[in-house]
mmCIF file of C-alpha atoms in Angstrom:
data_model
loop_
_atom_site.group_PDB
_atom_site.id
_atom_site.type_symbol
_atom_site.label_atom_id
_atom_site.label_comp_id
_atom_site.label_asym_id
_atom_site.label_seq_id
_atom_site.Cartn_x
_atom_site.Cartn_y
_atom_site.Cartn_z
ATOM 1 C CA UNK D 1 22.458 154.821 82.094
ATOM 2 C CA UNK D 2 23.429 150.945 82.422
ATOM 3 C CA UNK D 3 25.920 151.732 79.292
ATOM 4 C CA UNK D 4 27.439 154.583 80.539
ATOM 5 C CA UNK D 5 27.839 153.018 84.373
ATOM 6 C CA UNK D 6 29.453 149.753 82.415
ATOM 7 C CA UNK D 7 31.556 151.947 80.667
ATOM 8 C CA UNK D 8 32.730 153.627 83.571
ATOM 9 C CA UNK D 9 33.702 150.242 85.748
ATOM 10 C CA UNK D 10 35.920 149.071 82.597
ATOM 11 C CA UNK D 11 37.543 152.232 82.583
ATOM 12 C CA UNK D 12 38.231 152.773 86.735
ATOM 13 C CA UNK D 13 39.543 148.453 86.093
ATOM 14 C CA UNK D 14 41.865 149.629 83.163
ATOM 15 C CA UNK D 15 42.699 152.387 85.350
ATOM 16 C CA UNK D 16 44.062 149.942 87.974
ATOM 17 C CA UNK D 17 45.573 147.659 85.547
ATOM 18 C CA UNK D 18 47.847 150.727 84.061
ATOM 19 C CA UNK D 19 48.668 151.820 87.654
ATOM 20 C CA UNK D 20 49.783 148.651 88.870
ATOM 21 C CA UNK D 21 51.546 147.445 85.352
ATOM 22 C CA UNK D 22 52.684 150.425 84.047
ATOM 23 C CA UNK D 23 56.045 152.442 85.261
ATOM 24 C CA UNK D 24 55.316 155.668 83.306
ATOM 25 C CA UNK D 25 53.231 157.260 85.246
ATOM 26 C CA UNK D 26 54.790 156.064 88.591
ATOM 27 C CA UNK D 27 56.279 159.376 89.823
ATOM 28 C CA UNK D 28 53.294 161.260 89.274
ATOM 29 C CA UNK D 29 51.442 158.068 91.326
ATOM 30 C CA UNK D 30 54.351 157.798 94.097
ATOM 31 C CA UNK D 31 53.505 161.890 94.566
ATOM 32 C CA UNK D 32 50.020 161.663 95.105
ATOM 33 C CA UNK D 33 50.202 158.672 97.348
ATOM 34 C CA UNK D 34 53.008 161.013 99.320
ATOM 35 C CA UNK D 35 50.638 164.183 99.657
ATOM 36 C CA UNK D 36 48.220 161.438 101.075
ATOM 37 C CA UNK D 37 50.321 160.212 103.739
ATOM 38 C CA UNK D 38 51.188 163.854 104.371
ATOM 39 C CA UNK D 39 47.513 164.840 104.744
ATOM 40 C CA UNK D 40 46.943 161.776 106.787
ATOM 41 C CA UNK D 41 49.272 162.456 109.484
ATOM 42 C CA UNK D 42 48.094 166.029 109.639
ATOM 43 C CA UNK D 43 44.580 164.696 110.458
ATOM 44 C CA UNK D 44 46.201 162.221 113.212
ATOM 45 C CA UNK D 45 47.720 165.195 115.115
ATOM 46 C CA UNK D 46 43.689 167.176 115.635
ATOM 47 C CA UNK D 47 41.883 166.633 118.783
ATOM 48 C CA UNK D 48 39.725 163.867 117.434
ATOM 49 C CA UNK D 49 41.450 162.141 114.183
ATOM 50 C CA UNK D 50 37.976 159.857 113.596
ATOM 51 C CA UNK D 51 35.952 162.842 113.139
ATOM 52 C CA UNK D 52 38.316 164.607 111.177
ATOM 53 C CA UNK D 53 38.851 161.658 108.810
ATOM 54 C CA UNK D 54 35.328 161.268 108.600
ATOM 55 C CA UNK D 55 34.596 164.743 107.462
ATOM 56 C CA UNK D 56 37.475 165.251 104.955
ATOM 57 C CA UNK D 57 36.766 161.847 102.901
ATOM 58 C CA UNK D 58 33.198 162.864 102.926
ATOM 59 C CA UNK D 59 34.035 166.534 102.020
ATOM 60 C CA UNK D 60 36.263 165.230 99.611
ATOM 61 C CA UNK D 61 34.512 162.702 97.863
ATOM 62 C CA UNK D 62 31.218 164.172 98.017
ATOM 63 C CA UNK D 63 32.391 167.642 96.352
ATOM 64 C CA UNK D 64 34.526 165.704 93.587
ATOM 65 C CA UNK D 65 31.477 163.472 92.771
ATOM 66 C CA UNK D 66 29.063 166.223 92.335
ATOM 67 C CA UNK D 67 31.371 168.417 89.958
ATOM 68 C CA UNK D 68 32.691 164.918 88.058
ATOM 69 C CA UNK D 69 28.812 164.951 87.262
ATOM 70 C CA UNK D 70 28.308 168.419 86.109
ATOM 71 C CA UNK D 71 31.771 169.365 85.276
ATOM 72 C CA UNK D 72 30.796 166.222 82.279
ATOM 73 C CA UNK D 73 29.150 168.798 80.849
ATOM 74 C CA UNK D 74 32.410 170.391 78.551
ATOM 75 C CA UNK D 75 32.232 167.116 76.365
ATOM 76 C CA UNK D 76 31.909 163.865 79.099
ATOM 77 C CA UNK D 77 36.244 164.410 78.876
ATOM 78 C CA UNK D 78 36.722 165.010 82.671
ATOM 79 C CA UNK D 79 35.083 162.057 84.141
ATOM 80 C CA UNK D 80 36.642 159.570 81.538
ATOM 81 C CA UNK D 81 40.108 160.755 83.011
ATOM 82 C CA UNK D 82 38.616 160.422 86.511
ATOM 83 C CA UNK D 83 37.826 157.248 86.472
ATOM 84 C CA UNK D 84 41.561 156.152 84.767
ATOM 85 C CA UNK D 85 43.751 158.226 87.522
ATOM 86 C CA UNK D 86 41.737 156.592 90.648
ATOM 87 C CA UNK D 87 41.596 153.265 89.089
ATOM 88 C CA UNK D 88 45.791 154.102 88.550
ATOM 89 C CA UNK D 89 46.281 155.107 92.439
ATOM 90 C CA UNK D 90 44.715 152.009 93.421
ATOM 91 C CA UNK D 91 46.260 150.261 90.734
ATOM 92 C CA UNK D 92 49.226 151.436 91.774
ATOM 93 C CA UNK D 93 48.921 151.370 95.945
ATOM 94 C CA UNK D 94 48.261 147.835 95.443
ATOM 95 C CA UNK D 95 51.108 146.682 93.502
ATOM 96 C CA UNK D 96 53.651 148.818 96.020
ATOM 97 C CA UNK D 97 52.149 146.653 98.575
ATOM 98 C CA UNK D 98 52.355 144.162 97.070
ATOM 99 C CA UNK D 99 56.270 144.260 96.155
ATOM 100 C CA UNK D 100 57.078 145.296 99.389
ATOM 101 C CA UNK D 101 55.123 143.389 101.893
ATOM 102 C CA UNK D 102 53.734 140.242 99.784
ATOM 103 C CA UNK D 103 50.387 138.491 99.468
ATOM 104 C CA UNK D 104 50.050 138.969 103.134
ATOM 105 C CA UNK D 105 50.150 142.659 102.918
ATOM 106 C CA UNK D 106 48.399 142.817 99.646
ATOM 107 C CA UNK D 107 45.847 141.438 101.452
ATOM 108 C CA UNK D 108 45.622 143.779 104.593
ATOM 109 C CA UNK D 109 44.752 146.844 101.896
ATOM 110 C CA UNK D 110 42.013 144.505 100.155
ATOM 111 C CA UNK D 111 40.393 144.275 103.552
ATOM 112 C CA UNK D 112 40.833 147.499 104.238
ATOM 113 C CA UNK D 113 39.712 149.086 100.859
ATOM 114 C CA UNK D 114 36.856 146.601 100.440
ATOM 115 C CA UNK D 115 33.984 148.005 103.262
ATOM 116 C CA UNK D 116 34.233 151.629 102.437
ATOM 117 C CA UNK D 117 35.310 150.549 98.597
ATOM 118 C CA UNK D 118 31.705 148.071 97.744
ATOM 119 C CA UNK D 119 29.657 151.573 98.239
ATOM 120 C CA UNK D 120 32.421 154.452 97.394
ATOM 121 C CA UNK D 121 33.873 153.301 94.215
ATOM 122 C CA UNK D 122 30.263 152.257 92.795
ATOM 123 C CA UNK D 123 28.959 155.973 94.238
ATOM 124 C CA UNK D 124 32.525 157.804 91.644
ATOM 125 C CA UNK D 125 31.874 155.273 88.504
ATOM 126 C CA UNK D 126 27.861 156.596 88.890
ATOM 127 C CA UNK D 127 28.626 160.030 89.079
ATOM 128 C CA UNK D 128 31.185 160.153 86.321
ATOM 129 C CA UNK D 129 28.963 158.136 83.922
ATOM 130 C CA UNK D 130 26.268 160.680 84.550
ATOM 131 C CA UNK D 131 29.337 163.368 83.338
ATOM 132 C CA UNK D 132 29.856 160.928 80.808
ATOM 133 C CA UNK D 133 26.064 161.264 79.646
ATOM 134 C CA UNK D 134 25.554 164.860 80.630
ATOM 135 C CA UNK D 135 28.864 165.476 77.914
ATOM 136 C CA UNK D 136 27.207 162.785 75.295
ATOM 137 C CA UNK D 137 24.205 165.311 75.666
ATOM 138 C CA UNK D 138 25.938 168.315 75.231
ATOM 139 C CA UNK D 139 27.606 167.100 72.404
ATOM 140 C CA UNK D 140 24.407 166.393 70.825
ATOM 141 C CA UNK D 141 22.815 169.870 71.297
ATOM 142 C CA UNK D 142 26.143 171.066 69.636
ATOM 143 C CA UNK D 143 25.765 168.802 66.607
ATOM 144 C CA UNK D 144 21.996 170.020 66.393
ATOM 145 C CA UNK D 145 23.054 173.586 66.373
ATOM 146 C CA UNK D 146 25.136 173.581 63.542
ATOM 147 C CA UNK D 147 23.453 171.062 61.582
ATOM 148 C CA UNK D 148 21.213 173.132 59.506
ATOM 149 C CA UNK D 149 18.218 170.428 59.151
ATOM 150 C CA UNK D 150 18.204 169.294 63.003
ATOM 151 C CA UNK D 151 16.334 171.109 66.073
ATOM 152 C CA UNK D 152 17.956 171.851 68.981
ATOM 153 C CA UNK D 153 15.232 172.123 71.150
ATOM 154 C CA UNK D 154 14.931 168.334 71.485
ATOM 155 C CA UNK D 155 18.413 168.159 72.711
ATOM 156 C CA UNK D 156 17.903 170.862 75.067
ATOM 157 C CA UNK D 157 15.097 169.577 76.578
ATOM 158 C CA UNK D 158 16.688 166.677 76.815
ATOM 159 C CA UNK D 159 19.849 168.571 78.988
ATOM 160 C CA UNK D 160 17.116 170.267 80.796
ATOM 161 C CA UNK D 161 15.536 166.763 82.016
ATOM 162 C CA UNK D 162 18.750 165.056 82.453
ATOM 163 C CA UNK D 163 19.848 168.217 85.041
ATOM 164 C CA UNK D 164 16.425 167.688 86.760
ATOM 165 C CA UNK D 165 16.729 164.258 86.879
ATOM 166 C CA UNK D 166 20.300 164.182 88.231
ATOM 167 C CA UNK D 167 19.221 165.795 91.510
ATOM 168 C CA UNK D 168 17.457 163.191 93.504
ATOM 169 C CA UNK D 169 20.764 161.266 91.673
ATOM 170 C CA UNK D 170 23.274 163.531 93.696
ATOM 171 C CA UNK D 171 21.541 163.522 96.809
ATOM 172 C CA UNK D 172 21.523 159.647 96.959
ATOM 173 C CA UNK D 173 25.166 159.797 95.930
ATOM 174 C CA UNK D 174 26.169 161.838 98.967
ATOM 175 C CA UNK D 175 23.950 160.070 101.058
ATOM 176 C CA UNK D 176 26.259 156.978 99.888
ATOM 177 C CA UNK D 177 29.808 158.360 100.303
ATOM 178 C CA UNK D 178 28.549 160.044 103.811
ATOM 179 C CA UNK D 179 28.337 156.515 104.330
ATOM 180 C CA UNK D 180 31.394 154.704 103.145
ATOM 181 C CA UNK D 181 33.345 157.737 104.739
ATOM 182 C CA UNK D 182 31.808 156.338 108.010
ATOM 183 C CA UNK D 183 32.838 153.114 107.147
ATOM 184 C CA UNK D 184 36.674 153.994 106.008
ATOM 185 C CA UNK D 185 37.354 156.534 109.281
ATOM 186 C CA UNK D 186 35.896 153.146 111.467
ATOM 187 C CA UNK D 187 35.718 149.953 110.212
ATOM 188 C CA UNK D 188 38.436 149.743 107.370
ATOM 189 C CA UNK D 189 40.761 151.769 109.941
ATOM 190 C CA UNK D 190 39.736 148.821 112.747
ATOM 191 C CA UNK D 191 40.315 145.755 110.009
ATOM 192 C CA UNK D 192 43.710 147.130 109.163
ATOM 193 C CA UNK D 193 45.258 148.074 112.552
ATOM 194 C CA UNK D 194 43.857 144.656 113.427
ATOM 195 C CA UNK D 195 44.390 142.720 110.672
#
């Protein structure tokens, strides 16, 4: 997997370099980063925003994770594009800050995105890069099946481990983003408003 997983932190960095370099794609970017804020301040108005910011990263993270990994199963396409559009939000958050509040508020975010960030963006670049492989596999089983002088069965058995395999693999990733959402609802919330 160490290819796939190296493949998958050069595509989340080129992700950030096009978000925070490129001007294409910043309407789409400005739009998600505006039905963020909107979502945030809905979860600032319940009874206990913590909690509530806890359990929708979590939710939210842990869900996308999980079908990044299987949904890699139509061809490894999904995850690839992933990996680029939340390397391009960040990409992209960061260079807003950047041009409107400076190196000091460039680095406010940094310490704010790095507690949750050292454990959640690790846990999304390892769950798309088992897509990635779980669509490298299919692939195969498709170029066995209409090759007339290859067997399939070695490249399904070869799904079939992978999809036994990758279940100890999700339960340690949502172990991990149960985790960092602790972290980001707490600690990253503390460092900024303190910062």
């Amino acid at each position: 997997m160490s290819g796939y997983i190296s493949f998958g932190f050069i595509l989340f960095a080129a992700g950030i370099v096009v978000g925070g370099t490129d001007t294409a794609f910043s309407n789409y970017l400005e739009q998600q980063l505006a039905s963020l804020g909107g979502l945030r301040e809905q979860l600032e108005r319940t009874g206990n925003p913590t909690l509530a910011f806890m359990i929708f990263i979590f939710l939210n993270n842990a869900i996308k994770s999980i079908l990044i990994l299987y949904i890699g199963s139509l061809f490894g396409i999904v995850p690839i594009f992933f990996l680029v559009f939340n390397g391009m939000i960040i990409g992209f958050l960061l260079q807003r800050v950047a041009e409107a509040n400076g190196t000091e508020g460039l680095l406010a975010t940094l310490i704010g995105l790095l507690p949750h960030g050292i454990i959640e963006i690790p846990a999304i670049v390892i769950a798309s890069a088992y897509g990635m492989k779980f669509g490298a596999l299919v692939w195969k089983l498709l170029l066995s099946a209409l090759s007339p002088r290859r067997s399939s069965g070695e490249a399904g058995r070869a799904i079939e481990f992978f999809v036994i395999r990758s279940v100890p693999v999700v339960v340690l990733l949502v172990v991990a983003l149960l985790i960092a959402a602790v972290i980001e609802s707490t600690v990253s919330l503390w460092l900024v408003s303190n910062y």
